[in-house]
Coordinates of C-alpha atoms and ligand atoms in Angstrom, one line a residue:
M1 CA 85.5 134.5 101.3
T2 CA 85.3 131.7 98.8
R3 CA 85.3 132.3 95.1
P4 CA 81.8 131.8 93.7
S5 CA 83.0 129.9 90.6
R6 CA 83.2 126.2 90.9
V7 CA 83.0 122.9 89.1
V8 CA 80.3 120.4 90.1
I9 CA 81.0 116.7 89.3
D10 CA 77.9 114.5 89.2
K11 CA 79.2 111.0 90.0
Q12 CA 75.8 109.3 89.4
A13 CA 75.9 110.7 85.9
L14 CA 79.4 109.2 85.4
K15 CA 78.1 105.8 86.5
H16 CA 75.1 106.1 84.4
N17 CA 77.2 106.8 81.3
L18 CA 79.4 103.7 82.0
Q19 CA 76.3 101.7 82.2
R20 CA 75.1 103.2 78.9
V21 CA 78.4 102.0 77.3
R22 CA 77.6 98.5 78.6
E23 CA 74.2 98.6 77.0
L24 CA 75.5 99.8 73.7
A25 CA 78.4 97.3 73.6
P26 CA 77.1 94.4 75.8
N27 CA 79.7 91.9 74.5
S28 CA 82.8 94.0 74.9
K29 CA 85.0 94.8 77.9
I30 CA 85.4 98.5 78.7
M31 CA 88.7 100.4 78.8
A32 CA 87.5 103.7 80.4
I33 CA 89.7 106.5 79.0
I34 CA 90.8 108.8 81.8
K35 CA 93.8 110.6 80.3
A36 CA 94.2 114.4 80.8
D37 CA 93.0 114.3 84.4
A38 CA 89.9 112.3 83.2
Y39 CA 89.1 115.0 80.6
G40 CA 89.4 117.6 83.4
H41 CA 87.0 115.8 85.8
G42 CA 89.7 114.5 88.2
L43 CA 91.7 111.4 87.6
I44 CA 91.4 109.7 91.0
R45 CA 87.8 110.8 91.5
V46 CA 86.7 109.3 88.2
A47 CA 88.7 106.1 88.6
Q48 CA 87.2 105.5 92.0
T49 CA 83.7 106.2 90.7
L50 CA 84.1 104.0 87.7
N51 CA 85.8 101.1 89.6
H52 CA 83.8 98.6 87.6
A53 CA 85.6 99.4 84.4
D54 CA 87.6 96.5 83.0
A55 CA 90.6 98.7 82.5
F56 CA 91.7 102.3 82.5
G57 CA 93.5 104.0 79.6
V58 CA 95.9 106.8 80.4
A59 CA 98.4 108.8 78.3
C60 CA 101.5 108.6 80.5
L61 CA 103.4 106.9 83.3
E62 CA 102.8 109.8 85.6
E63 CA 99.0 109.3 85.4
A64 CA 99.4 105.6 86.1
E65 CA 101.6 106.4 89.1
Q66 CA 98.9 108.5 90.6
L67 CA 96.3 105.8 90.1
R68 CA 98.4 103.1 91.7
A69 CA 99.3 105.5 94.6
A70 CA 95.5 105.9 95.2
E71 CA 95.3 102.1 95.3
I72 CA 93.4 101.7 92.0
S73 CA 94.0 98.1 91.2
N74 CA 92.3 97.8 87.8
K75 CA 94.2 97.0 84.7
I76 CA 95.8 100.2 83.4
V77 CA 97.0 100.7 79.8
L78 CA 99.6 103.3 78.9
L79 CA 98.1 104.5 75.6
E80 CA 101.4 105.9 74.3
G81 CA 103.4 103.0 75.7
P82 CA 106.9 103.5 77.2
H83 CA 108.8 106.5 76.0
K84 CA 112.2 105.5 77.4
A85 CA 114.0 102.2 78.5
I86 CA 114.2 103.7 82.0
D87 CA 110.3 103.5 82.2
L88 CA 110.2 99.7 81.9
S89 CA 111.1 98.6 85.4
R90 CA 108.5 101.0 86.8
I91 CA 105.9 99.6 84.4
V92 CA 106.6 96.1 85.7
E93 CA 106.5 97.2 89.3
L94 CA 103.2 99.0 88.8
K95 CA 101.8 96.1 86.7
L96 CA 100.8 98.3 83.8
D97 CA 99.9 97.3 80.2
I98 CA 101.6 99.1 77.4
V99 CA 100.7 100.1 73.9
I100 CA 103.5 99.4 71.5
H101 CA 103.2 101.5 68.4
H102 CA 106.7 102.0 67.1
Q103 CA 109.9 100.0 66.4
S104 CA 111.9 102.0 68.9
Q105 CA 109.7 100.6 71.7
L106 CA 110.4 97.0 70.5
N107 CA 114.1 97.8 70.4
I108 CA 114.1 98.8 74.1
L109 CA 111.9 95.9 75.1
E110 CA 114.2 93.5 73.3
Q111 CA 117.3 94.9 75.1
A112 CA 115.8 95.2 78.6
K113 CA 116.3 92.9 81.6
L114 CA 113.0 92.7 83.4
D115 CA 111.7 90.7 86.3
E116 CA 108.4 90.0 84.6
S117 CA 107.0 90.2 81.1
I118 CA 104.6 93.0 80.2
Q119 CA 101.1 92.8 78.6
A120 CA 101.3 94.6 75.2
W121 CA 98.6 96.1 73.0
I122 CA 100.0 96.4 69.5
K123 CA 98.8 99.5 67.7
I124 CA 98.2 99.3 64.0
D125 CA 97.9 102.4 61.8
T126 CA 95.0 101.8 59.5
G127 CA 94.7 105.4 58.3
M128 CA 94.8 107.8 61.2
H129 CA 98.5 108.2 60.6
R130 CA 99.4 109.2 64.1
L131 CA 100.5 106.3 66.2
G132 CA 100.9 102.7 65.0
F133 CA 102.7 100.2 62.8
P134 CA 101.9 100.3 59.1
V135 CA 99.7 97.4 58.0
G136 CA 102.5 96.0 55.9
K137 CA 104.8 95.6 59.0
V138 CA 102.3 93.8 61.3
S139 CA 103.5 90.2 60.7
E140 CA 107.1 91.2 61.2
V141 CA 106.1 93.0 64.4
L142 CA 104.1 90.1 65.8
E143 CA 107.1 87.8 65.0
R144 CA 109.4 90.1 67.1
V145 CA 106.8 90.3 69.8
S146 CA 106.5 86.5 70.1
N147 CA 110.3 86.2 70.3
C148 CA 110.6 88.9 73.0
K149 CA 110.7 87.4 76.5
N150 CA 109.8 90.7 78.0
I151 CA 106.4 90.8 76.3
K152 CA 103.6 88.4 77.2
Q153 CA 102.5 85.9 74.6
N154 CA 99.0 87.2 74.0
P155 CA 99.2 90.7 72.6
I156 CA 96.0 92.6 72.0
L157 CA 95.6 94.2 68.6
M158 CA 94.4 97.8 68.4
T159 CA 93.6 100.6 65.9
H160 CA 92.1 104.0 66.2
F161 CA 89.7 105.9 64.0
A162 CA 90.2 109.4 62.5
T163 CA 86.7 110.2 61.5
A164 CA 84.2 108.0 63.5
N165 CA 82.4 111.2 64.6
E166 CA 81.1 111.6 61.1
M167 CA 78.4 109.2 59.9
N168 CA 79.4 109.1 56.3
N169 CA 83.1 109.5 56.0
P170 CA 84.4 106.6 53.9
L171 CA 87.7 106.5 55.8
T172 CA 86.0 104.8 58.8
Q173 CA 84.9 101.8 56.7
Q174 CA 88.3 101.7 55.0
Q175 CA 90.1 101.6 58.3
L176 CA 87.8 98.9 59.6
K177 CA 88.3 96.8 56.5
S178 CA 92.1 97.2 56.7
F179 CA 92.1 96.2 60.4
T180 CA 89.8 93.2 59.8
Q181 CA 92.0 92.0 56.9
I182 CA 95.2 92.2 58.9
C183 CA 93.7 90.5 61.9
D184 CA 92.1 87.7 59.8
G185 CA 93.2 84.4 61.3
L186 CA 95.0 86.0 64.3
N187 CA 93.5 84.6 67.5
Y188 CA 94.2 87.6 69.7
E189 CA 91.8 90.1 71.4
K190 CA 91.1 93.2 69.4
T191 CA 90.0 96.8 70.1
I192 CA 88.9 99.5 67.7
A193 CA 86.1 101.8 69.0
N194 CA 86.3 105.2 70.7
S195 CA 83.1 106.9 71.8
A196 CA 81.9 107.9 68.4
A197 CA 82.4 104.4 67.0
I198 CA 80.7 102.8 70.1
I199 CA 77.6 105.0 69.2
N200 CA 77.7 104.8 65.5
F201 CA 79.3 101.6 64.4
P202 CA 78.4 98.6 66.4
E203 CA 80.4 96.4 64.0
T204 CA 83.6 97.9 65.5
H205 CA 82.9 97.0 69.2
A206 CA 85.2 93.9 69.2
D207 CA 86.6 92.5 72.5
W208 CA 87.3 95.9 74.0
V209 CA 85.7 99.3 73.6
R210 CA 87.6 102.5 74.6
P211 CA 85.1 105.2 75.6
G212 CA 86.4 108.6 76.6
L213 CA 84.2 111.6 76.0
M214 CA 80.8 109.8 76.3
L215 CA 81.7 108.7 79.8
Y216 CA 81.6 112.4 80.7
G217 CA 78.1 112.8 79.2
V218 CA 79.2 114.6 76.1
S219 CA 78.4 113.7 72.5
P220 CA 81.4 113.0 70.3
M221 CA 79.3 113.6 67.2
K222 CA 79.7 116.7 65.0
D223 CA 76.6 118.7 65.9
G224 CA 75.4 116.0 68.2
N225 CA 74.0 116.3 71.6
A226 CA 74.3 114.0 74.6
N227 CA 70.5 113.7 75.2
E228 CA 70.1 111.9 71.9
Q229 CA 72.5 109.3 73.2
E230 CA 70.9 109.1 76.6
L231 CA 74.1 110.3 78.2
K232 CA 74.1 112.6 81.3
S233 CA 76.5 115.5 81.4
V234 CA 78.9 115.0 84.4
M235 CA 80.5 118.5 84.7
T236 CA 78.8 121.7 85.5
L237 CA 80.8 125.0 85.5
E238 CA 78.9 127.5 87.6
S239 CA 79.5 131.0 89.0
E240 CA 77.6 134.0 90.2
I241 CA 76.8 137.6 89.2
I242 CA 79.1 140.0 91.0
S243 CA 78.1 143.3 89.5
I244 CA 75.2 144.7 87.4
Q245 CA 75.5 147.8 85.2
H246 CA 72.6 149.7 83.7
L247 CA 74.1 150.9 80.4
S248 CA 72.8 153.2 77.7
Q249 CA 72.2 152.7 74.1
G250 CA 75.6 152.8 72.3
D251 CA 77.7 152.1 75.3
S252 CA 80.5 149.5 74.6
V253 CA 81.3 146.6 76.9
G254 CA 84.6 145.0 77.7
Y255 CA 88.1 144.8 76.2
G256 CA 88.4 146.0 72.6
A257 CA 84.9 147.6 73.0
T258 CA 83.7 144.8 70.6
W259 CA 80.0 145.0 71.7
Q260 CA 77.7 148.0 71.8
C261 CA 74.4 148.1 73.6
P262 CA 71.6 148.3 71.0
E263 CA 69.3 150.0 73.7
D264 CA 69.4 150.9 77.3
M265 CA 69.9 147.7 79.2
P266 CA 71.2 145.8 82.2
V267 CA 74.5 144.0 81.9
G268 CA 75.8 141.5 84.5
V269 CA 79.4 140.7 85.4
I270 CA 80.1 137.0 86.2
A271 CA 83.1 135.9 88.3
A272 CA 84.7 133.5 85.8
G273 CA 86.9 134.0 82.8
Y274 CA 89.5 132.4 80.6
G275 CA 91.7 132.0 83.6
D276 CA 89.2 129.4 84.7
G277 CA 89.1 127.7 81.3
F278 CA 86.1 129.5 79.8
P279 CA 87.1 130.0 76.1
R280 CA 88.3 133.5 75.2
H281 CA 87.2 132.8 71.7
A282 CA 83.5 132.4 72.7
K283 CA 81.6 134.9 70.6
S284 CA 79.0 137.4 71.7
G285 CA 75.8 135.4 71.7
T286 CA 77.3 132.4 73.5
P287 CA 74.5 131.1 75.8
I288 CA 74.8 131.5 79.6
L289 CA 72.2 130.5 82.1
V290 CA 71.3 133.1 84.7
N291 CA 68.9 131.7 87.3
N292 CA 68.3 128.9 84.7
V293 CA 67.2 131.4 82.1
R294 CA 69.1 131.6 78.8
C295 CA 71.0 134.9 78.4
S296 CA 73.9 135.8 76.1
L297 CA 77.6 136.5 76.6
I298 CA 78.5 140.0 75.3
G299 CA 81.9 141.3 74.6
R300 CA 85.1 139.5 75.1
A301 CA 85.8 137.1 78.0
S302 CA 88.4 138.5 80.4
M303 CA 90.7 136.5 82.6
D304 CA 88.4 136.4 85.7
M305 CA 85.2 137.9 84.4
L306 CA 82.5 137.6 81.7
T307 CA 79.8 140.1 80.8
V308 CA 76.2 138.9 80.1
D309 CA 73.2 140.6 78.5
L310 CA 70.5 140.6 81.3
R311 CA 67.6 141.7 79.1
N312 CA 66.1 138.2 79.6
Q313 CA 66.7 138.5 83.4
P314 CA 66.0 142.1 84.2
E315 CA 65.3 141.3 87.9
A316 CA 68.7 139.5 88.3
K317 CA 70.7 140.5 91.4
I318 CA 74.2 140.3 92.6
G319 CA 74.8 136.8 93.9
D320 CA 72.4 135.2 91.4
H321 CA 73.4 131.8 90.1
V322 CA 75.1 131.3 86.7
I323 CA 75.8 128.2 84.7
L324 CA 78.4 128.3 81.9
W325 CA 77.9 124.7 80.9
G326 CA 76.4 121.6 82.3
Q327 CA 73.3 119.4 82.3
S328 CA 71.0 122.3 81.4
L329 CA 73.4 124.0 79.0
P330 CA 75.3 121.5 76.7
I331 CA 79.0 122.1 76.5
E332 CA 78.7 121.1 72.8
E333 CA 76.9 124.4 72.2
I334 CA 79.5 126.5 74.0
A335 CA 82.2 124.7 72.0
Q336 CA 80.5 125.6 68.8
H337 CA 80.2 129.2 69.7
A338 CA 84.0 129.2 70.5
D339 CA 85.1 127.4 67.3
T340 CA 86.4 124.5 69.4
I341 CA 85.4 121.1 70.6
S342 CA 84.0 119.9 73.9
Y343 CA 87.2 117.9 74.6
E344 CA 89.3 121.0 74.7
L345 CA 86.9 122.9 77.0
L346 CA 86.7 120.0 79.5
C347 CA 90.5 119.5 79.6
G348 CA 91.0 123.2 79.9
V349 CA 89.0 123.7 83.1
H350 CA 91.4 125.3 85.5
K351 CA 92.5 123.5 88.7
R352 CA 92.3 126.7 90.7
L353 CA 88.5 126.2 90.7
G354 CA 86.9 124.4 93.6
F355 CA 85.6 121.0 92.7
V356 CA 82.4 119.8 94.4
E357 CA 81.1 116.2 94.0
R358 CA 77.4 115.3 93.9
G359 CA 75.8 111.9 93.9
Ligands
PLP9 C1 91.5 109.3 73.8 C2 91.4 108.0 73.2 C3 90.2 107.3 73.2 C4 88.9 107.9 73.6 O1 88.4 108.8 72.6 P1 86.9 109.5 72.8 O2 86.7 110.1 71.5 O3 87.1 110.5 73.9 O4 86.0 108.4 73.1 C5 90.2 106.0 72.7 N1 91.3 105.4 72.3 C6 92.5 106.0 72.3 C7 93.7 105.3 71.8 C8 92.6 107.3 72.7 O5 93.8 108.0 72.7

């Protein structure tokens, strides 16, 4: 018997969203961001489907290894760069690009003996204060880069926004200004924009854009939805009803008895839970589609099961179809009900689920 819960990946939607990025940023090359197993969608599957991307961005060498092992020949950028000197020879063998964001990486590159030089992306911290060289150090860093035989002579300049998902946060314009000033007169390629900036701030598109979330058909905007951006959701998390109870007014449901029936009513049990990546913090009232009709989560999510109010679907039967998020039920809404963001839900989908491809 197969478990009724599964993840459906719509490859046509994925291609559509890449095309949408091309329309929004027609003069930029695209680095498709596929870290964290392509935001939970499957690293190799997504790389093969988006084989027209100009580059792929991943977090670590292990992800790049998997891509090369699957004969993905596109440019691949290690977004955190090398962590250790020992990584460098493998980086050369696999023909990877690296982000250099810290002096310690320059040190190991200066000391290494490599067969070939490496393409570098120099990350500048303009206000996110996570990775990157401070603005005041950039000319010194570029000097070291140009004297380092292990680094190719055309570094690409890069920065990352902290607040591009908010329309009016002044930090975004400050970061842009700071980056533009530091790059003034430097004849290198540049990259700034993540999904939110691709959508909201065309002036940030530069030579390369770096879309992540929007490729998966999800809006990066606070309170946004993907339809507004003409994006198509790629992942559907679906399951089935495995039991139905007819409960009485006052009966409580689930662990902690956090929810009581306001009247006599049918309650369905769904074969998916936090062990599959459905958020345990989702509140009663989180929407769930049963036979494509909106119903509500009630009580706490368990490891393998959820309980759903079936008053909107009184005729529902065991085996009926359930959607927890997907094209007809935006993951943005589920994230809001669980006090989290879509990114976390996507990455958290459990690999024990079967993955099915469509399109
Ligand atoms: C993850 C990441 C992105 C993509 O961000 P989204 O908000 O998913 O578009 C872009 N650039 C860098 C450096 C990243 O780490």
